[in-house]
PDB file of C-alpha atoms and ligand atoms in Angstrom:
ATOM      1  CA  MET A   1    -148.204-137.196 130.480  1.00  0.00           C
ATOM      2  CA  LYS A   2    -145.593-137.080 133.159  1.00  0.00           C
ATOM      3  CA  LYS A   3    -143.618-140.233 133.538  1.00  0.00           C
ATOM      4  CA  ASP A   4    -141.384-141.445 136.353  1.00  0.00           C
ATOM      5  CA  LYS A   5    -139.701-144.762 136.913  1.00  0.00           C
ATOM      6  CA  ASP A   6    -141.818-145.949 139.835  1.00  0.00           C
ATOM      7  CA  PHE A   7    -144.345-143.225 140.035  1.00  0.00           C
ATOM      8  CA  ILE A   8    -146.923-142.777 137.237  1.00  0.00           C
ATOM      9  CA  LYS A   9    -149.625-140.195 137.150  1.00  0.00           C
ATOM     10  CA  GLU A  10    -152.385-140.778 134.811  1.00  0.00           C
ATOM     11  CA  ASP A  11    -155.234-138.449 133.868  1.00  0.00           C
ATOM     12  CA  PHE A  12    -158.418-140.556 133.922  1.00  0.00           C
ATOM     13  CA  ASP A  13    -160.299-138.253 131.571  1.00  0.00           C
ATOM     14  CA  HIS A  14    -157.686-138.845 128.905  1.00  0.00           C
ATOM     15  CA  SER A  15    -157.411-142.493 129.648  1.00  0.00           C
ATOM     16  CA  LEU A  16    -161.062-142.851 128.955  1.00  0.00           C
ATOM     17  CA  SER A  17    -161.136-140.737 125.773  1.00  0.00           C
ATOM     18  CA  GLY A  18    -157.904-142.140 124.640  1.00  0.00           C
ATOM     19  CA  GLU A  19    -156.327-138.707 124.071  1.00  0.00           C
ATOM     20  CA  GLU A  20    -153.015-137.259 125.235  1.00  0.00           C
ATOM     21  CA  PRO A  21    -153.325-134.118 127.280  1.00  0.00           C
ATOM     22  CA  ASN A  22    -151.498-131.280 125.372  1.00  0.00           C
ATOM     23  CA  SER A  23    -153.129-127.910 125.873  1.00  0.00           C
ATOM     24  CA  ALA A  24    -152.550-125.718 128.932  1.00  0.00           C
ATOM     25  CA  HIS A  25    -156.270-125.638 129.380  1.00  0.00           C
ATOM     26  CA  GLU A  26    -156.472-129.406 129.695  1.00  0.00           C
ATOM     27  CA  GLU A  27    -153.654-129.349 132.226  1.00  0.00           C
ATOM     28  CA  ALA A  28    -155.297-126.626 134.293  1.00  0.00           C
ATOM     29  CA  LYS A  29    -158.576-128.466 134.441  1.00  0.00           C
ATOM     30  CA  ALA A  30    -159.334-129.757 137.867  1.00  0.00           C
ATOM     31  CA  LYS A  31    -158.458-133.375 138.094  1.00  0.00           C
ATOM     32  CA  TRP A  32    -161.111-135.160 140.008  1.00  0.00           C
ATOM     33  CA  PHE A  33    -159.735-138.645 139.709  1.00  0.00           C
ATOM     34  CA  GLN A  34    -156.075-139.640 139.481  1.00  0.00           C
ATOM     35  CA  ARG A  35    -154.603-143.080 139.272  1.00  0.00           C
ATOM     36  CA  LEU A  36    -151.320-142.975 141.052  1.00  0.00           C
ATOM     37  CA  ARG A  37    -150.019-146.323 139.946  1.00  0.00           C
ATOM     38  CA  LYS A  38    -150.716-148.422 137.029  1.00  0.00           C
ATOM     39  CA  GLY A  39    -151.862-152.039 137.250  1.00  0.00           C
ATOM     40  CA  ILE A  40    -152.495-154.308 140.191  1.00  0.00           C
ATOM     41  CA  THR A  41    -149.885-153.599 142.855  1.00  0.00           C
ATOM     42  CA  THR A  42    -151.005-155.945 145.686  1.00  0.00           C
ATOM     43  CA  SER A  43    -148.421-158.620 146.146  1.00  0.00           C
ATOM     44  CA  THR A  44    -149.717-162.181 146.106  1.00  0.00           C
ATOM     45  CA  SER A  45    -148.941-162.667 149.738  1.00  0.00           C
ATOM     46  CA  ASP A  46    -151.229-159.762 150.674  1.00  0.00           C
ATOM     47  CA  LYS A  47    -154.160-160.817 148.558  1.00  0.00           C
ATOM     48  CA  LYS A  48    -157.339-161.685 150.503  1.00  0.00           C
ATOM     49  CA  GLU A  49    -159.023-164.914 149.785  1.00  0.00           C
ATOM     50  CA  THR A  50    -162.809-164.804 149.236  1.00  0.00           C
ATOM     51  CA  PRO A  51    -164.128-166.635 152.274  1.00  0.00           C
ATOM     52  CA  GLU A  52    -165.432-169.988 151.292  1.00  0.00           C
ATOM     53  CA  GLY A  53    -169.136-170.516 151.332  1.00  0.00           C
ATOM     54  CA  LEU A  54    -169.982-166.793 150.839  1.00  0.00           C
ATOM     55  CA  TRP A  55    -171.142-167.248 147.348  1.00  0.00           C
ATOM     56  CA  SER A  56    -172.893-170.264 145.772  1.00  0.00           C
ATOM     57  CA  LYS A  57    -173.150-171.298 142.129  1.00  0.00           C
ATOM     58  CA  CYS A  58    -176.019-173.360 140.944  1.00  0.00           C
ATOM     59  CA  PRO A  59    -174.837-176.543 139.250  1.00  0.00           C
ATOM     60  CA  GLU A  60    -177.854-176.618 137.052  1.00  0.00           C
ATOM     61  CA  CYS A  61    -178.152-172.979 135.684  1.00  0.00           C
ATOM     62  CA  SER A  62    -174.846-171.381 136.927  1.00  0.00           C
ATOM     63  CA  TYR A  63    -176.815-168.670 138.786  1.00  0.00           C
ATOM     64  CA  ILE A  64    -174.674-167.050 141.436  1.00  0.00           C
ATOM     65  CA  CYS A  65    -176.131-165.865 144.682  1.00  0.00           C
ATOM     66  CA  THR A  66    -174.910-165.308 148.133  1.00  0.00           C
ATOM     67  CA  ALA A  67    -174.949-168.296 150.581  1.00  0.00           C
ATOM     68  CA  ASN A  68    -177.419-166.337 152.717  1.00  0.00           C
ATOM     69  CA  GLU A  69    -179.788-165.725 149.898  1.00  0.00           C
ATOM     70  CA  LEU A  70    -179.747-169.407 149.105  1.00  0.00           C
ATOM     71  CA  LYS A  71    -180.367-170.282 152.828  1.00  0.00           C
ATOM     72  CA  VAL A  72    -183.412-168.014 152.956  1.00  0.00           C
ATOM     73  CA  ASN A  73    -184.822-169.803 149.945  1.00  0.00           C
ATOM     74  CA  ARG A  74    -184.228-173.173 151.729  1.00  0.00           C
ATOM     75  CA  PHE A  75    -181.242-174.050 149.545  1.00  0.00           C
ATOM     76  CA  VAL A  76    -183.380-173.951 146.399  1.00  0.00           C
ATOM     77  CA  CYS A  77    -182.009-172.061 143.373  1.00  0.00           C
ATOM     78  CA  PRO A  78    -184.170-168.798 143.089  1.00  0.00           C
ATOM     79  CA  LYS A  79    -183.770-168.945 139.275  1.00  0.00           C
ATOM     80  CA  CYS A  80    -184.351-172.640 138.141  1.00  0.00           C
ATOM     81  CA  ASN A  81    -185.641-174.305 141.382  1.00  0.00           C
ATOM     82  CA  TYR A  82    -182.678-176.648 141.574  1.00  0.00           C
ATOM     83  CA  HIS A  83    -182.748-178.251 145.076  1.00  0.00           C
ATOM     84  CA  HIS A  84    -179.212-178.224 146.541  1.00  0.00           C
ATOM     85  CA  ARG A  85    -178.217-181.137 148.705  1.00  0.00           C
ATOM     86  CA  ILE A  86    -178.562-180.411 152.417  1.00  0.00           C
ATOM     87  CA  GLY A  87    -178.182-182.395 155.554  1.00  0.00           C
ATOM     88  CA  SER A  88    -180.237-183.225 158.621  1.00  0.00           C
ATOM     89  CA  HIS A  89    -179.403-179.967 160.438  1.00  0.00           C
ATOM     90  CA  GLU A  90    -180.976-177.939 157.488  1.00  0.00           C
ATOM     91  CA  TYR A  91    -184.017-180.147 157.140  1.00  0.00           C
ATOM     92  CA  TYR A  92    -184.730-179.827 160.882  1.00  0.00           C
ATOM     93  CA  GLU A  93    -184.486-176.181 160.642  1.00  0.00           C
ATOM     94  CA  ILE A  94    -186.861-176.065 157.724  1.00  0.00           C
ATOM     95  CA  LEU A  95    -189.436-178.470 159.326  1.00  0.00           C
ATOM     96  CA  PHE A  96    -189.484-177.957 163.048  1.00  0.00           C
ATOM     97  CA  ASP A  97    -191.209-174.884 164.588  1.00  0.00           C
ATOM     98  CA  ASN A  98    -188.633-172.352 165.740  1.00  0.00           C
ATOM     99  CA  ASN A  99    -185.905-174.959 165.020  1.00  0.00           C
ATOM    100  CA  GLN A 100    -186.815-176.636 168.312  1.00  0.00           C
ATOM    101  CA  TYR A 101    -186.468-180.403 168.510  1.00  0.00           C
ATOM    102  CA  GLU A 102    -185.027-183.168 170.591  1.00  0.00           C
ATOM    103  CA  GLU A 103    -182.461-185.490 169.141  1.00  0.00           C
ATOM    104  CA  LEU A 104    -183.109-189.114 169.916  1.00  0.00           C
ATOM    105  CA  PHE A 105    -180.578-191.985 170.142  1.00  0.00           C
ATOM    106  CA  GLY A 106    -177.667-189.796 169.380  1.00  0.00           C
ATOM    107  CA  ASN A 107    -175.360-191.960 171.510  1.00  0.00           C
ATOM    108  CA  ILE A 108    -175.301-194.970 169.052  1.00  0.00           C
ATOM    109  CA  ARG A 109    -171.940-195.244 167.269  1.00  0.00           C
ATOM    110  CA  SER A 110    -170.709-197.468 164.498  1.00  0.00           C
ATOM    111  CA  THR A 111    -167.989-199.875 165.266  1.00  0.00           C
ATOM    112  CA  ASP A 112    -165.724-201.922 162.940  1.00  0.00           C
ATOM    113  CA  HIS A 113    -167.076-205.492 163.611  1.00  0.00           C
ATOM    114  CA  LEU A 114    -165.316-207.092 160.710  1.00  0.00           C
ATOM    115  CA  GLY A 115    -161.868-205.427 160.870  1.00  0.00           C
ATOM    116  CA  PHE A 116    -162.821-204.169 157.284  1.00  0.00           C
ATOM    117  CA  THR A 117    -160.281-202.421 155.139  1.00  0.00           C
ATOM    118  CA  ASP A 118    -160.925-200.781 151.766  1.00  0.00           C
ATOM    119  CA  LEU A 119    -158.726-197.812 150.888  1.00  0.00           C
ATOM    120  CA  LYS A 120    -158.255-197.448 154.564  1.00  0.00           C
ATOM    121  CA  PRO A 121    -159.420-199.331 157.723  1.00  0.00           C
ATOM    122  CA  TYR A 122    -163.020-198.784 158.426  1.00  0.00           C
ATOM    123  CA  GLY A 123    -162.259-197.851 162.026  1.00  0.00           C
ATOM    124  CA  LYS A 124    -159.766-195.176 160.938  1.00  0.00           C
ATOM    125  CA  ARG A 125    -162.353-193.810 158.443  1.00  0.00           C
ATOM    126  CA  LEU A 126    -164.928-193.456 161.201  1.00  0.00           C
ATOM    127  CA  ASN A 127    -162.421-191.753 163.603  1.00  0.00           C
ATOM    128  CA  GLU A 128    -161.537-189.322 160.851  1.00  0.00           C
ATOM    129  CA  ILE A 129    -165.193-188.380 160.121  1.00  0.00           C
ATOM    130  CA  HIS A 130    -165.975-188.008 163.785  1.00  0.00           C
ATOM    131  CA  ALA A 131    -163.065-185.702 164.206  1.00  0.00           C
ATOM    132  CA  LYS A 132    -163.889-183.579 161.098  1.00  0.00           C
ATOM    133  CA  LYS A 133    -167.580-183.468 161.656  1.00  0.00           C
ATOM    134  CA  PRO A 134    -168.336-183.997 165.367  1.00  0.00           C
ATOM    135  CA  GLU A 135    -171.962-183.025 164.867  1.00  0.00           C
ATOM    136  CA  LEU A 136    -172.575-186.034 162.747  1.00  0.00           C
ATOM    137  CA  HIS A 137    -172.701-189.219 164.762  1.00  0.00           C
ATOM    138  CA  ASP A 138    -173.632-191.410 161.877  1.00  0.00           C
ATOM    139  CA  SER A 139    -175.427-191.313 158.484  1.00  0.00           C
ATOM    140  CA  MET A 140    -178.843-190.909 160.111  1.00  0.00           C
ATOM    141  CA  LYS A 141    -180.176-188.477 162.780  1.00  0.00           C
ATOM    142  CA  VAL A 142    -183.580-188.983 164.509  1.00  0.00           C
ATOM    143  CA  ALA A 143    -185.434-186.106 166.094  1.00  0.00           C
ATOM    144  CA  VAL A 144    -188.820-185.428 167.560  1.00  0.00           C
ATOM    145  CA  GLY A 145    -190.482-181.954 167.437  1.00  0.00           C
ATOM    146  CA  LYS A 146    -193.498-179.968 166.180  1.00  0.00           C
ATOM    147  CA  VAL A 147    -194.356-179.167 162.560  1.00  0.00           C
ATOM    148  CA  ASN A 148    -196.920-176.300 162.718  1.00  0.00           C
ATOM    149  CA  GLY A 149    -197.847-177.513 166.185  1.00  0.00           C
ATOM    150  CA  GLU A 150    -198.192-181.255 165.358  1.00  0.00           C
ATOM    151  CA  MET A 151    -195.695-183.695 166.882  1.00  0.00           C
ATOM    152  CA  ILE A 152    -193.683-185.960 164.530  1.00  0.00           C
ATOM    153  CA  VAL A 153    -190.592-188.110 164.549  1.00  0.00           C
ATOM    154  CA  VAL A 154    -188.257-187.253 161.681  1.00  0.00           C
ATOM    155  CA  ALA A 155    -185.236-189.450 160.798  1.00  0.00           C
ATOM    156  CA  CYS A 156    -182.896-187.815 158.215  1.00  0.00           C
ATOM    157  CA  MET A 157    -179.884-188.989 156.498  1.00  0.00           C
ATOM    158  CA  ASP A 158    -176.583-187.109 156.088  1.00  0.00           C
ATOM    159  CA  PHE A 159    -174.890-187.812 152.828  1.00  0.00           C
ATOM    160  CA  GLU A 160    -171.625-186.400 154.146  1.00  0.00           C
ATOM    161  CA  PHE A 161    -171.356-189.358 156.575  1.00  0.00           C
ATOM    162  CA  ILE A 162    -169.942-192.057 154.173  1.00  0.00           C
ATOM    163  CA  GLY A 163    -172.543-191.265 151.522  1.00  0.00           C
ATOM    164  CA  GLY A 164    -175.514-191.635 153.803  1.00  0.00           C
ATOM    165  CA  SER A 165    -174.837-195.345 153.712  1.00  0.00           C
ATOM    166  CA  LEU A 166    -177.093-197.839 155.560  1.00  0.00           C
ATOM    167  CA  GLY A 167    -175.215-199.547 158.260  1.00  0.00           C
ATOM    168  CA  SER A 168    -176.054-201.145 161.573  1.00  0.00           C
ATOM    169  CA  VAL A 169    -176.389-197.810 163.342  1.00  0.00           C
ATOM    170  CA  MET A 170    -178.835-196.375 160.874  1.00  0.00           C
ATOM    171  CA  GLY A 171    -180.833-199.614 161.073  1.00  0.00           C
ATOM    172  CA  GLU A 172    -180.888-199.463 164.827  1.00  0.00           C
ATOM    173  CA  LYS A 173    -181.786-195.773 164.991  1.00  0.00           C
ATOM    174  CA  TYR A 174    -184.482-196.277 162.399  1.00  0.00           C
ATOM    175  CA  SER A 175    -185.994-199.168 164.464  1.00  0.00           C
ATOM    176  CA  ARG A 176    -185.776-197.352 167.784  1.00  0.00           C
ATOM    177  CA  ALA A 177    -187.560-194.442 166.065  1.00  0.00           C
ATOM    178  CA  VAL A 178    -190.399-196.708 165.103  1.00  0.00           C
ATOM    179  CA  ASP A 179    -190.587-197.977 168.678  1.00  0.00           C
ATOM    180  CA  TYR A 180    -190.711-194.329 169.876  1.00  0.00           C
ATOM    181  CA  CYS A 181    -193.510-193.516 167.341  1.00  0.00           C
ATOM    182  CA  ILE A 182    -195.566-196.553 168.643  1.00  0.00           C
ATOM    183  CA  GLU A 183    -194.887-195.663 172.265  1.00  0.00           C
ATOM    184  CA  HIS A 184    -195.932-191.955 171.817  1.00  0.00           C
ATOM    185  CA  LYS A 185    -198.467-192.517 169.013  1.00  0.00           C
ATOM    186  CA  LEU A 186    -196.616-190.214 166.624  1.00  0.00           C
ATOM    187  CA  PRO A 187    -196.284-190.193 162.795  1.00  0.00           C
ATOM    188  CA  TYR A 188    -192.960-191.039 161.221  1.00  0.00           C
ATOM    189  CA  LEU A 189    -191.119-189.172 158.453  1.00  0.00           C
ATOM    190  CA  VAL A 190    -187.952-190.472 156.976  1.00  0.00           C
ATOM    191  CA  ILE A 191    -185.874-188.298 154.726  1.00  0.00           C
ATOM    192  CA  SER A 192    -183.636-190.406 152.511  1.00  0.00           C
ATOM    193  CA  LYS A 193    -180.310-189.458 150.870  1.00  0.00           C
ATOM    194  CA  SER A 194    -178.038-192.294 150.437  1.00  0.00           C
ATOM    195  CA  GLY A 195    -175.858-194.315 148.075  1.00  0.00           C
ATOM    196  CA  GLY A 196    -177.169-197.577 149.576  1.00  0.00           C
ATOM    197  CA  ALA A 197    -175.741-200.112 152.012  1.00  0.00           C
ATOM    198  CA  ARG A 198    -172.471-199.576 153.764  1.00  0.00           C
ATOM    199  CA  MET A 199    -170.019-202.072 152.252  1.00  0.00           C
ATOM    200  CA  MET A 200    -167.660-201.814 155.195  1.00  0.00           C
ATOM    201  CA  GLU A 201    -170.344-203.499 157.311  1.00  0.00           C
ATOM    202  CA  SER A 202    -171.027-206.142 154.630  1.00  0.00           C
ATOM    203  CA  ALA A 203    -173.783-208.553 155.707  1.00  0.00           C
ATOM    204  CA  PHE A 204    -174.478-206.503 158.855  1.00  0.00           C
ATOM    205  CA  SER A 205    -175.567-203.821 156.594  1.00  0.00           C
ATOM    206  CA  LEU A 206    -177.763-206.031 154.395  1.00  0.00           C
ATOM    207  CA  MET A 207    -179.517-207.425 157.495  1.00  0.00           C
ATOM    208  CA  GLN A 208    -180.852-203.855 158.144  1.00  0.00           C
ATOM    209  CA  LEU A 209    -183.040-204.158 155.065  1.00  0.00           C
ATOM    210  CA  ALA A 210    -184.996-206.936 156.740  1.00  0.00           C
ATOM    211  CA  LYS A 211    -184.869-205.352 160.159  1.00  0.00           C
ATOM    212  CA  THR A 212    -186.210-202.007 159.117  1.00  0.00           C
ATOM    213  CA  SER A 213    -188.886-203.419 156.806  1.00  0.00           C
ATOM    214  CA  GLY A 214    -190.073-205.707 159.684  1.00  0.00           C
ATOM    215  CA  LYS A 215    -190.239-202.724 161.960  1.00  0.00           C
ATOM    216  CA  LEU A 216    -192.485-200.986 159.610  1.00  0.00           C
ATOM    217  CA  SER A 217    -195.137-203.659 159.779  1.00  0.00           C
ATOM    218  CA  GLN A 218    -195.284-203.022 163.561  1.00  0.00           C
ATOM    219  CA  LEU A 219    -195.860-199.303 162.784  1.00  0.00           C
ATOM    220  CA  SER A 220    -198.538-200.331 160.362  1.00  0.00           C
ATOM    221  CA  ASP A 221    -200.179-202.573 163.005  1.00  0.00           C
ATOM    222  CA  ALA A 222    -200.170-199.627 165.349  1.00  0.00           C
ATOM    223  CA  LYS A 223    -201.998-197.764 162.564  1.00  0.00           C
ATOM    224  CA  LEU A 224    -199.426-194.915 162.578  1.00  0.00           C
ATOM    225  CA  PRO A 225    -198.506-193.186 159.251  1.00  0.00           C
ATOM    226  CA  TYR A 226    -195.114-193.501 157.718  1.00  0.00           C
ATOM    227  CA  ILE A 227    -194.059-190.958 155.075  1.00  0.00           C
ATOM    228  CA  SER A 228    -190.940-191.569 153.025  1.00  0.00           C
ATOM    229  CA  LEU A 229    -189.380-188.452 151.448  1.00  0.00           C
ATOM    230  CA  LEU A 230    -186.705-189.364 148.831  1.00  0.00           C
ATOM    231  CA  THR A 231    -184.173-186.687 148.081  1.00  0.00           C
ATOM    232  CA  ASP A 232    -181.243-186.507 145.700  1.00  0.00           C
ATOM    233  CA  PRO A 233    -179.808-189.061 145.504  1.00  0.00           C
ATOM    234  CA  THR A 234    -181.578-192.204 146.968  1.00  0.00           C
ATOM    235  CA  PHE A 235    -180.000-195.477 145.623  1.00  0.00           C
ATOM    236  CA  GLY A 236    -179.336-199.098 146.495  1.00  0.00           C
ATOM    237  CA  GLY A 237    -180.531-200.568 149.672  1.00  0.00           C
ATOM    238  CA  ILE A 238    -182.609-197.644 150.670  1.00  0.00           C
ATOM    239  CA  SER A 239    -184.830-197.717 147.564  1.00  0.00           C
ATOM    240  CA  ALA A 240    -184.911-201.494 147.862  1.00  0.00           C
ATOM    241  CA  SER A 241    -186.313-201.390 151.398  1.00  0.00           C
ATOM    242  CA  PHE A 242    -187.881-198.657 153.662  1.00  0.00           C
ATOM    243  CA  GLY A 243    -187.416-195.853 151.118  1.00  0.00           C
ATOM    244  CA  MET A 244    -190.181-197.199 148.842  1.00  0.00           C
ATOM    245  CA  LEU A 245    -192.346-198.687 151.691  1.00  0.00           C
ATOM    246  CA  GLY A 246    -194.077-195.457 152.765  1.00  0.00           C
ATOM    247  CA  ASP A 247    -197.733-195.066 153.221  1.00  0.00           C
ATOM    248  CA  LEU A 248    -196.903-192.175 151.051  1.00  0.00           C
ATOM    249  CA  ASN A 249    -193.684-192.139 148.937  1.00  0.00           C
ATOM    250  CA  ILE A 250    -192.894-188.539 148.011  1.00  0.00           C
ATOM    251  CA  ALA A 251    -189.767-186.901 146.576  1.00  0.00           C
ATOM    252  CA  GLU A 252    -188.144-183.511 145.952  1.00  0.00           C
ATOM    253  CA  PRO A 253    -188.071-182.149 142.335  1.00  0.00           C
ATOM    254  CA  GLY A 254    -185.248-183.421 140.131  1.00  0.00           C
ATOM    255  CA  ALA A 255    -184.019-185.976 142.705  1.00  0.00           C
ATOM    256  CA  LEU A 256    -182.203-189.045 141.288  1.00  0.00           C
ATOM    257  CA  ILE A 257    -183.794-192.189 142.639  1.00  0.00           C
ATOM    258  CA  GLY A 258    -183.064-195.736 141.724  1.00  0.00           C
ATOM    259  CA  PHE A 259    -181.422-199.031 142.600  1.00  0.00           C
ATOM    260  CA  ALA A 260    -178.450-199.326 140.321  1.00  0.00           C
ATOM    261  CA  GLY A 261    -177.065-196.202 138.661  1.00  0.00           C
ATOM    262  CA  PRO A 262    -177.765-195.459 134.978  1.00  0.00           C
ATOM    263  CA  ARG A 263    -174.349-196.580 133.643  1.00  0.00           C
ATOM    264  CA  VAL A 264    -174.783-200.040 135.201  1.00  0.00           C
ATOM    265  CA  ILE A 265    -178.329-200.382 133.713  1.00  0.00           C
ATOM    266  CA  LYS A 266    -177.224-199.098 130.450  1.00  0.00           C
ATOM    267  CA  GLU A 267    -174.457-201.742 130.289  1.00  0.00           C
ATOM    268  CA  ALA A 268    -176.824-204.595 131.431  1.00  0.00           C
ATOM    269  CA  THR A 269    -179.724-203.818 129.078  1.00  0.00           C
ATOM    270  CA  LYS A 270    -177.530-202.560 126.191  1.00  0.00           C
ATOM    271  CA  LYS A 271    -180.228-199.972 125.490  1.00  0.00           C
ATOM    272  CA  ASP A 272    -180.264-196.194 125.526  1.00  0.00           C
ATOM    273  CA  LEU A 273    -182.167-194.875 128.646  1.00  0.00           C
ATOM    274  CA  PRO A 274    -185.056-192.627 128.121  1.00  0.00           C
ATOM    275  CA  PRO A 275    -184.650-188.918 128.932  1.00  0.00           C
ATOM    276  CA  GLY A 276    -185.002-187.903 132.585  1.00  0.00           C
ATOM    277  CA  PHE A 277    -184.578-191.558 133.610  1.00  0.00           C
ATOM    278  CA  GLN A 278    -184.450-192.096 137.441  1.00  0.00           C
ATOM    279  CA  LYS A 279    -185.422-188.416 138.040  1.00  0.00           C
ATOM    280  CA  SER A 280    -188.299-188.083 140.531  1.00  0.00           C
ATOM    281  CA  GLU A 281    -190.517-186.669 137.682  1.00  0.00           C
ATOM    282  CA  PHE A 282    -189.942-189.772 135.703  1.00  0.00           C
ATOM    283  CA  LEU A 283    -190.673-192.032 138.716  1.00  0.00           C
ATOM    284  CA  LEU A 284    -193.936-190.052 139.407  1.00  0.00           C
ATOM    285  CA  GLU A 285    -195.067-190.560 135.829  1.00  0.00           C
ATOM    286  CA  HIS A 286    -194.497-194.251 136.078  1.00  0.00           C
ATOM    287  CA  GLY A 287    -196.279-194.721 139.315  1.00  0.00           C
ATOM    288  CA  PHE A 288    -193.484-195.054 141.798  1.00  0.00           C
ATOM    289  CA  LEU A 289    -194.235-191.896 143.752  1.00  0.00           C
ATOM    290  CA  ASP A 290    -197.315-190.273 145.176  1.00  0.00           C
ATOM    291  CA  PHE A 291    -196.260-186.754 144.501  1.00  0.00           C
ATOM    292  CA  ILE A 292    -193.281-184.373 144.275  1.00  0.00           C
ATOM    293  CA  VAL A 293    -192.989-181.609 146.859  1.00  0.00           C
ATOM    294  CA  ASP A 294    -191.078-178.380 146.564  1.00  0.00           C
ATOM    295  CA  ARG A 295    -188.775-177.808 149.505  1.00  0.00           C
ATOM    296  CA  ASN A 296    -190.436-174.468 150.102  1.00  0.00           C
ATOM    297  CA  GLN A 297    -193.783-176.206 150.560  1.00  0.00           C
ATOM    298  CA  LEU A 298    -192.466-179.118 152.397  1.00  0.00           C
ATOM    299  CA  LYS A 299    -193.398-177.949 155.972  1.00  0.00           C
ATOM    300  CA  ASP A 300    -196.911-177.068 155.154  1.00  0.00           C
ATOM    301  CA  LYS A 301    -197.329-180.301 153.118  1.00  0.00           C
ATOM    302  CA  ILE A 302    -196.067-182.427 155.897  1.00  0.00           C
ATOM    303  CA  HIS A 303    -198.386-180.636 158.334  1.00  0.00           C
ATOM    304  CA  GLN A 304    -201.278-181.130 156.035  1.00  0.00           C
ATOM    305  CA  LEU A 305    -200.495-184.880 155.737  1.00  0.00           C
ATOM    306  CA  ILE A 306    -200.319-185.268 159.628  1.00  0.00           C
ATOM    307  CA  ILE A 307    -203.805-183.679 159.886  1.00  0.00           C
ATOM    308  CA  LEU A 308    -205.216-185.908 157.052  1.00  0.00           C
ATOM    309  CA  PHE A 309    -203.872-189.094 158.681  1.00  0.00           C
ATOM    310  CA  LYS A 310    -205.088-188.055 162.053  1.00  0.00           C
ATOM    311  CA  HIS A 311    -208.658-187.815 160.870  1.00  0.00           C
TER     312      HIS A 311
HETATM  313 ZN1   ZN B 401    -180.255-172.739 139.193  1.00  0.00          ZN
END
């Protein structure tokens, strides 16, 4: 093997077999592959970062697939059926025909009524989120469009906006969506994904529980169906109000749904919790849910329900 201070030639055949080339015959043999330098020579500054979001790892089974493969499978793990958390944009794309819909009441914005400060002032927090995610106006979006040709109003939460928390804007959008349903005689689907009430709005947030629940009785009087789809996670004020008030309460597989979290319940009851506690399958078994729907069947199922309620 010929060695030089900064230039090393290495015969791949011999590297693989672990032998040193010694005979003239070996030397004469045509070298198809030659490594010119040993080791990784790219300097750190020249290394290319893998673009973020190109690959996705399943938190449940560690299966790795491309982000595109995951998107085609509606953000459901192809191996273990784990339902990844998605936002309103993705749900609308899954549900509405040709991804065509009209967003309603997008102009309503949260304000800091109380001058509330937790780790940072609420007003500053809102400005930061609006700057970072201009497409999210608040923790809920409302849209109207067609699901397999049937018109429906879909209100969907965005967990990325302060944990999908229920504040005065969500309450107002929710209520106006009910009015819109009554005016246009449309069914109402709400997709929940929330940590509960928005503490920065304090009592204003809690008032939304009564406001939204009251609105639902108007929808019921108008004999229009209300479907509540609970996704991972749905907690606090949502499960204590409109989340569980659907004509049908349905959920995605494996979604965590409850009022208080398991740690709090365990501390309060001083008892070990049963396996699968607060998972949608557990809730179904104990009569809290009507059925569990796989995201890949969601669109057809919603369409089927609209038709059923219509007749
Ligand atoms: Zn998986």
